[in-house]
Amino acid sequence: MAARKSKQFEWSHKHLLGLRELTAEEISFILDTAVGFEQVSTRSVKKAPPLRGKVVVNLFFEDSTRTRNSFALAAGRLSADIIEFTKKDSSVSKGETLLDTARNLEAMGIDIVVVRHSAGGAPKFLSRNINACVVNAGDGFCEHPTQGLLDVYTIRKIKGTLDGLKIAIVGDVAHSRVARSDMWAMNKLGAEVTFVGPPTLMPARVDELPVKVSYCLDDVIDKVDVINMLRIQFERLGGNPFPSIREYSHYFGLTVERMKRAKSDILVMHPGPINRGLEIESEVADGKNSVILEQVTNGLAVRMAVLFLVNQAAAQGN
Ligand code: NCD
């Protein structure tokens, strides 16, 4: 059902570590697969059998609301068993390492590990050291591939294509794994991405990335088809990257006033959690251009597709 393009294209990755290493064709294939899974969530019995008898572990070393629940629901809808693992309630608080934790879980016969970790590269490290499939649910500042996928899925669903679209990603780009995964996916699918924010919140060596850079939201707001507002990652900031929150909101907040200059069909996105009144005004977050809750809904189908595909690749011996 879901893998309807499988005649021309064979998915071969048993891990999803990032979008940087995927081709446009592979990204589109995941999105096409997700389209097939969307209708499972609209049935009265919200279940499909592909992961029956499989065990998925949610291994979250950082807080999460949307991503963790979305993966749990996605795994459940595919009929897998789920183990929920958080740092706080586990032996990690007694000093157990990431690898020992994962190996012990693997000894219980798990099939897929969904991992979120504050250290960039943690999912890759796991993928090299355990046999289970590994899906990255956010590693440090590096990548958050399923968020990138659900973002491009949402845009493609509404706009039809990303090819030729102008997209602004605004705010704390330096500390955002969402910005990086978005950038790779959007760029590969043909969009023109502009990072917008103060120089202190731009990534190092931004000139080597496939993006434009602007330090002025007012220069960009009237030109873009999509705007993705990022949360300031207060938990990752070192020092003071801007003089005050008020000043930040004044220059980089998506306000009702600023929206008056935007295209009438601009899509307003945010990965959540939102700091209302800081990077985005409530009226805009809840306004007619906002697709923030659609992003969350689409995340479910996208994560079902990812779990389905990595499991299929593993079953084929990849
Ligand atoms: C993001 C994350 O954790 O990277 N949230 C999410 O997964 N929806 C973004 C954020 O925390 O700001």
Coordinates of C-alpha atoms and ligand atoms in Angstrom, one line a residue:
M1 CA 0.0 0.0 0.0
A2 CA 2.4 2.6 1.2
A3 CA 5.5 1.7 -0.8
R4 CA 3.7 2.4 -4.1
K5 CA 6.8 3.5 -6.0
S6 CA 8.8 0.4 -5.0
K7 CA 9.0 -0.8 -8.6
Q8 CA 11.3 2.0 -9.6
F9 CA 12.9 2.7 -6.3
E10 CA 14.3 0.4 -3.5
W11 CA 14.6 2.0 -0.1
S12 CA 17.8 0.6 1.4
H13 CA 18.6 2.5 4.7
K14 CA 18.0 0.7 7.9
H15 CA 18.9 3.9 9.9
L16 CA 17.6 7.5 9.5
L17 CA 20.4 9.6 10.9
G18 CA 20.0 12.9 9.0
L19 CA 18.7 14.4 5.8
R20 CA 22.1 15.7 4.7
E21 CA 23.0 12.3 3.4
L22 CA 19.8 11.6 1.6
T23 CA 19.1 12.4 -2.1
A24 CA 16.1 14.4 -3.3
E25 CA 14.6 11.1 -4.6
E26 CA 15.0 9.4 -1.2
I27 CA 13.3 12.3 0.6
S28 CA 10.5 12.4 -1.9
F29 CA 10.1 8.6 -1.5
I30 CA 9.6 9.0 2.3
L31 CA 7.0 11.8 1.7
D32 CA 5.2 9.6 -0.9
T33 CA 5.2 6.7 1.6
A34 CA 3.8 9.0 4.3
V35 CA 0.9 10.0 2.0
G36 CA -0.2 6.3 2.0
F37 CA -0.1 6.2 5.8
E38 CA -2.1 9.4 6.3
Q39 CA -5.4 7.6 5.9
V40 CA -4.7 5.1 8.7
S41 CA -5.2 7.9 11.2
T42 CA -8.6 8.7 9.8
R43 CA -10.0 5.2 10.1
S44 CA -12.2 4.3 13.1
V45 CA -9.6 1.5 13.9
K46 CA -6.4 3.5 13.7
K47 CA -4.1 0.5 13.2
A48 CA -2.1 -1.1 10.3
P49 CA -0.1 -4.3 10.8
P50 CA 3.4 -3.8 9.3
L51 CA 5.3 -3.6 12.6
R52 CA 3.3 -6.3 14.4
G53 CA 5.7 -8.3 16.6
K54 CA 8.4 -5.6 16.4
V55 CA 9.6 -3.6 19.4
V56 CA 10.4 0.1 19.1
V57 CA 12.3 1.9 21.9
N58 CA 11.8 5.6 22.5
L59 CA 15.3 6.4 24.0
F60 CA 15.0 10.1 25.0
F61 CA 17.8 11.8 26.8
E62 CA 16.3 15.2 26.3
D63 CA 12.8 16.5 27.0
S64 CA 10.2 16.2 24.3
T65 CA 6.5 16.5 24.0
R66 CA 5.6 16.3 20.3
T67 CA 8.4 14.2 18.9
R68 CA 8.2 11.5 21.6
N69 CA 4.5 11.1 21.6
S70 CA 4.3 11.3 17.8
F71 CA 6.9 8.4 17.5
A72 CA 5.0 6.4 20.2
L73 CA 1.7 6.9 18.4
A74 CA 3.2 6.2 15.0
A75 CA 4.8 2.9 16.2
G76 CA 1.5 2.0 17.9
R77 CA -0.5 2.6 14.7
L78 CA 1.8 0.2 12.9
S79 CA 1.1 -2.4 15.6
A80 CA 4.6 -2.4 17.2
D81 CA 5.2 -2.7 21.0
I82 CA 6.8 0.4 22.5
I83 CA 9.3 0.8 25.3
E84 CA 9.4 4.3 26.7
F85 CA 12.8 5.2 28.1
T86 CA 13.7 8.6 29.6
K87 CA 17.0 9.6 31.2
K88 CA 15.3 10.6 34.4
D89 CA 13.6 7.3 35.2
S90 CA 16.5 5.0 34.0
S91 CA 19.9 3.8 35.2
V92 CA 21.5 6.6 33.2
S93 CA 21.0 8.7 36.3
K94 CA 23.2 6.0 38.1
G95 CA 26.0 6.5 35.5
E96 CA 25.2 4.0 32.8
T97 CA 26.6 4.9 29.4
L98 CA 24.6 5.4 26.2
L99 CA 26.1 2.3 24.7
D100 CA 25.5 0.1 27.7
T101 CA 21.9 1.3 27.9
A102 CA 21.3 0.5 24.3
R103 CA 23.0 -2.9 24.4
N104 CA 20.9 -3.8 27.4
L105 CA 17.8 -2.8 25.6
E106 CA 19.0 -4.7 22.6
A107 CA 19.4 -7.8 24.7
M108 CA 15.7 -7.6 25.3
G109 CA 15.1 -8.0 21.5
I110 CA 14.3 -4.6 20.3
D111 CA 14.1 -3.8 16.6
I112 CA 14.1 0.0 16.3
V113 CA 15.7 2.7 18.5
V114 CA 14.4 6.2 18.3
V115 CA 17.0 8.3 20.0
R116 CA 17.2 11.9 21.1
H117 CA 20.4 13.1 22.7
S118 CA 22.1 16.4 23.5
A119 CA 25.4 15.2 21.9
G120 CA 25.6 15.6 18.2
G121 CA 26.5 12.3 16.6
A122 CA 24.9 10.1 19.3
P123 CA 22.5 8.3 16.8
K124 CA 25.4 7.6 14.4
F125 CA 27.5 6.2 17.3
L126 CA 24.6 3.9 18.2
S127 CA 24.0 2.8 14.7
R128 CA 27.6 1.6 14.5
N129 CA 27.4 -0.3 17.7
I130 CA 24.1 -2.1 17.8
N131 CA 22.1 -4.2 15.3
A132 CA 18.8 -2.5 15.7
C133 CA 17.6 0.2 13.3
V134 CA 18.4 3.7 14.6
V135 CA 16.2 6.8 14.0
N136 CA 17.5 10.2 15.0
A137 CA 14.9 12.2 16.9
G138 CA 17.2 15.1 17.4
D139 CA 21.0 15.2 18.2
G140 CA 22.5 18.3 19.7
F141 CA 22.5 21.1 17.1
C142 CA 23.0 18.7 14.3
E143 CA 19.9 17.2 12.8
H144 CA 16.2 16.4 13.5
P145 CA 15.4 14.6 10.3
T146 CA 11.7 13.7 11.0
Q147 CA 11.0 17.3 11.8
G148 CA 12.6 18.3 8.5
L149 CA 10.6 15.7 6.7
L150 CA 7.3 16.8 8.3
D151 CA 8.1 20.4 7.5
V152 CA 8.6 19.7 3.8
Y153 CA 5.7 17.3 3.8
T154 CA 3.4 20.1 5.1
I155 CA 4.7 22.6 2.5
R156 CA 4.4 20.1 -0.4
K157 CA 0.9 19.1 0.7
I158 CA -0.3 22.7 0.6
K159 CA 1.8 24.3 -2.1
G160 CA 2.1 21.2 -4.3
T161 CA 5.9 21.5 -4.7
L162 CA 8.9 23.1 -3.0
D163 CA 10.6 23.7 -6.3
G164 CA 11.1 27.5 -6.7
L165 CA 9.7 28.4 -3.3
K166 CA 11.4 31.0 -1.2
I167 CA 11.6 30.0 2.5
A168 CA 12.9 32.0 5.5
I169 CA 14.1 30.2 8.6
V170 CA 14.1 32.8 11.4
G171 CA 15.7 33.1 14.8
D172 CA 18.2 31.0 16.7
V173 CA 19.6 29.2 13.7
A174 CA 22.9 28.6 15.4
H175 CA 21.4 26.2 18.0
S176 CA 18.7 24.7 15.8
R177 CA 18.9 21.1 14.6
V178 CA 15.5 21.8 13.0
A179 CA 17.0 24.6 10.8
R180 CA 19.7 22.2 9.6
S181 CA 17.4 19.4 8.7
D182 CA 15.0 21.8 7.1
M183 CA 17.8 23.4 5.1
W184 CA 19.0 20.1 3.6
A185 CA 15.5 18.9 2.7
M186 CA 14.2 22.2 1.4
N187 CA 17.4 22.8 -0.6
K188 CA 17.4 19.3 -2.1
L189 CA 13.7 19.7 -3.1
G190 CA 14.5 22.9 -5.0
A191 CA 13.5 25.7 -2.6
E192 CA 15.6 28.8 -1.9
V193 CA 16.3 29.0 1.8
T194 CA 17.3 32.2 3.7
F195 CA 18.5 32.0 7.3
V196 CA 17.4 35.2 9.1
G197 CA 18.6 36.3 12.6
P198 CA 21.1 38.4 14.4
P199 CA 24.8 37.6 13.5
T200 CA 25.2 36.1 17.0
L201 CA 22.6 33.4 16.3
M202 CA 24.0 32.4 12.9
P203 CA 25.9 29.1 12.6
A204 CA 29.7 29.2 12.2
R205 CA 30.8 29.0 8.5
V206 CA 27.2 29.8 7.4
D207 CA 28.7 30.8 4.0
E208 CA 29.6 27.2 3.3
L209 CA 25.9 26.1 3.6
P210 CA 23.4 26.1 0.7
V211 CA 21.5 29.1 2.1
K212 CA 21.2 32.9 1.8
V213 CA 21.7 34.9 5.0
S214 CA 19.9 38.0 6.1
Y215 CA 20.2 39.9 9.4
C216 CA 16.9 41.8 8.8
L217 CA 13.5 40.2 8.9
D218 CA 11.9 43.3 7.4
D219 CA 14.0 42.9 4.2
V220 CA 12.7 39.3 3.8
I221 CA 9.2 39.2 5.0
D222 CA 7.5 40.4 1.8
K223 CA 9.4 38.0 -0.4
V224 CA 8.9 34.6 1.0
D225 CA 6.3 31.9 0.5
V226 CA 7.0 30.1 3.8
I227 CA 8.4 31.4 7.1
N228 CA 9.6 29.0 9.8
M229 CA 10.0 30.6 13.2
L230 CA 12.5 29.0 15.6
R231 CA 12.4 28.9 19.3
I232 CA 15.4 30.5 21.1
Q233 CA 17.2 27.6 22.6
F234 CA 17.8 29.1 26.0
E235 CA 19.0 25.8 27.3
R236 CA 21.9 25.8 24.8
L237 CA 22.8 29.5 24.8
G238 CA 26.2 30.5 26.1
G239 CA 26.5 34.2 26.9
N240 CA 24.0 36.9 25.8
P241 CA 23.5 36.8 22.0
F242 CA 21.1 39.8 22.1
P243 CA 20.7 42.7 24.5
S244 CA 17.2 41.9 25.6
I245 CA 14.2 39.7 24.8
R246 CA 12.2 42.9 24.0
E247 CA 14.8 44.0 21.5
Y248 CA 14.9 40.5 19.9
S249 CA 11.1 40.4 19.5
H250 CA 11.2 43.9 18.0
Y251 CA 13.6 42.9 15.2
F252 CA 13.0 39.2 14.7
G253 CA 9.5 38.5 16.1
L254 CA 6.7 37.6 13.7
T255 CA 4.1 40.2 14.7
V256 CA 0.7 41.0 13.4
E257 CA 2.2 44.3 12.1
R258 CA 5.0 42.5 10.2
M259 CA 2.5 40.0 8.7
K260 CA 0.7 42.9 7.0
R261 CA 3.7 43.1 4.6
A262 CA 3.8 39.3 3.9
K263 CA 2.3 37.5 0.9
S264 CA -1.4 36.8 1.6
D265 CA -0.8 33.0 1.2
I266 CA 2.4 32.8 3.2
L267 CA 2.7 29.6 5.3
V268 CA 3.7 30.3 9.0
M269 CA 5.5 27.4 10.6
H270 CA 7.0 26.6 13.9
P271 CA 8.4 23.3 15.2
G272 CA 7.2 24.0 18.7
P273 CA 7.4 24.5 21.6
I274 CA 6.4 28.1 21.0
N275 CA 7.4 31.0 23.2
R276 CA 4.3 33.1 22.5
G277 CA 5.1 36.8 22.4
L278 CA 8.8 36.2 21.9
E279 CA 9.5 34.8 18.4
I280 CA 5.8 34.9 17.4
E281 CA 2.7 36.8 18.5
S282 CA -0.2 34.6 19.6
E283 CA -2.5 36.1 16.9
V284 CA -0.1 35.0 14.2
A285 CA 0.6 31.6 15.7
D286 CA -3.2 31.0 15.8
G287 CA -3.9 33.0 12.7
K288 CA -5.2 32.0 9.2
N289 CA -1.7 31.5 7.7
S290 CA -0.5 29.3 10.5
V291 CA 0.1 25.6 9.7
I292 CA 1.7 24.8 13.1
L293 CA -0.9 22.2 14.1
E294 CA -1.0 20.7 10.6
Q295 CA 2.8 20.1 11.0
V296 CA 2.1 18.1 14.2
T297 CA -0.7 16.1 12.4
N298 CA 1.6 15.4 9.4
G299 CA 4.4 14.3 11.7
L300 CA 2.5 11.2 12.6
A301 CA 2.2 10.0 9.0
V302 CA 5.9 10.9 8.3
R303 CA 7.1 9.0 11.3
M304 CA 5.0 6.0 10.4
A305 CA 6.6 6.1 7.0
V306 CA 10.1 6.3 8.5
L307 CA 9.5 3.4 10.9
F308 CA 8.0 1.3 8.2
L309 CA 10.9 2.0 5.7
V310 CA 13.8 1.4 8.1
N311 CA 12.2 -1.8 9.3
Q312 CA 11.7 -3.0 5.7
A313 CA 15.3 -2.2 4.9
A314 CA 16.5 -4.2 7.9
A315 CA 14.2 -7.2 6.9
Q316 CA 15.8 -7.1 3.5
G317 CA 19.3 -7.5 5.1
N318 CA 20.6 -3.9 4.6
Ligands
NCD1 C1 12.5 21.0 18.4 C2 13.7 20.3 19.0 O1 13.6 19.6 20.0 O2 14.7 20.3 18.3 N1 11.2 20.7 18.9 C3 10.6 19.6 18.3 O3 11.2 18.5 18.2 N2 9.4 19.8 17.8 C4 12.7 22.5 18.5 C5 12.8 23.2 19.8 O4 13.0 22.5 20.8 O5 12.8 24.4 19.8

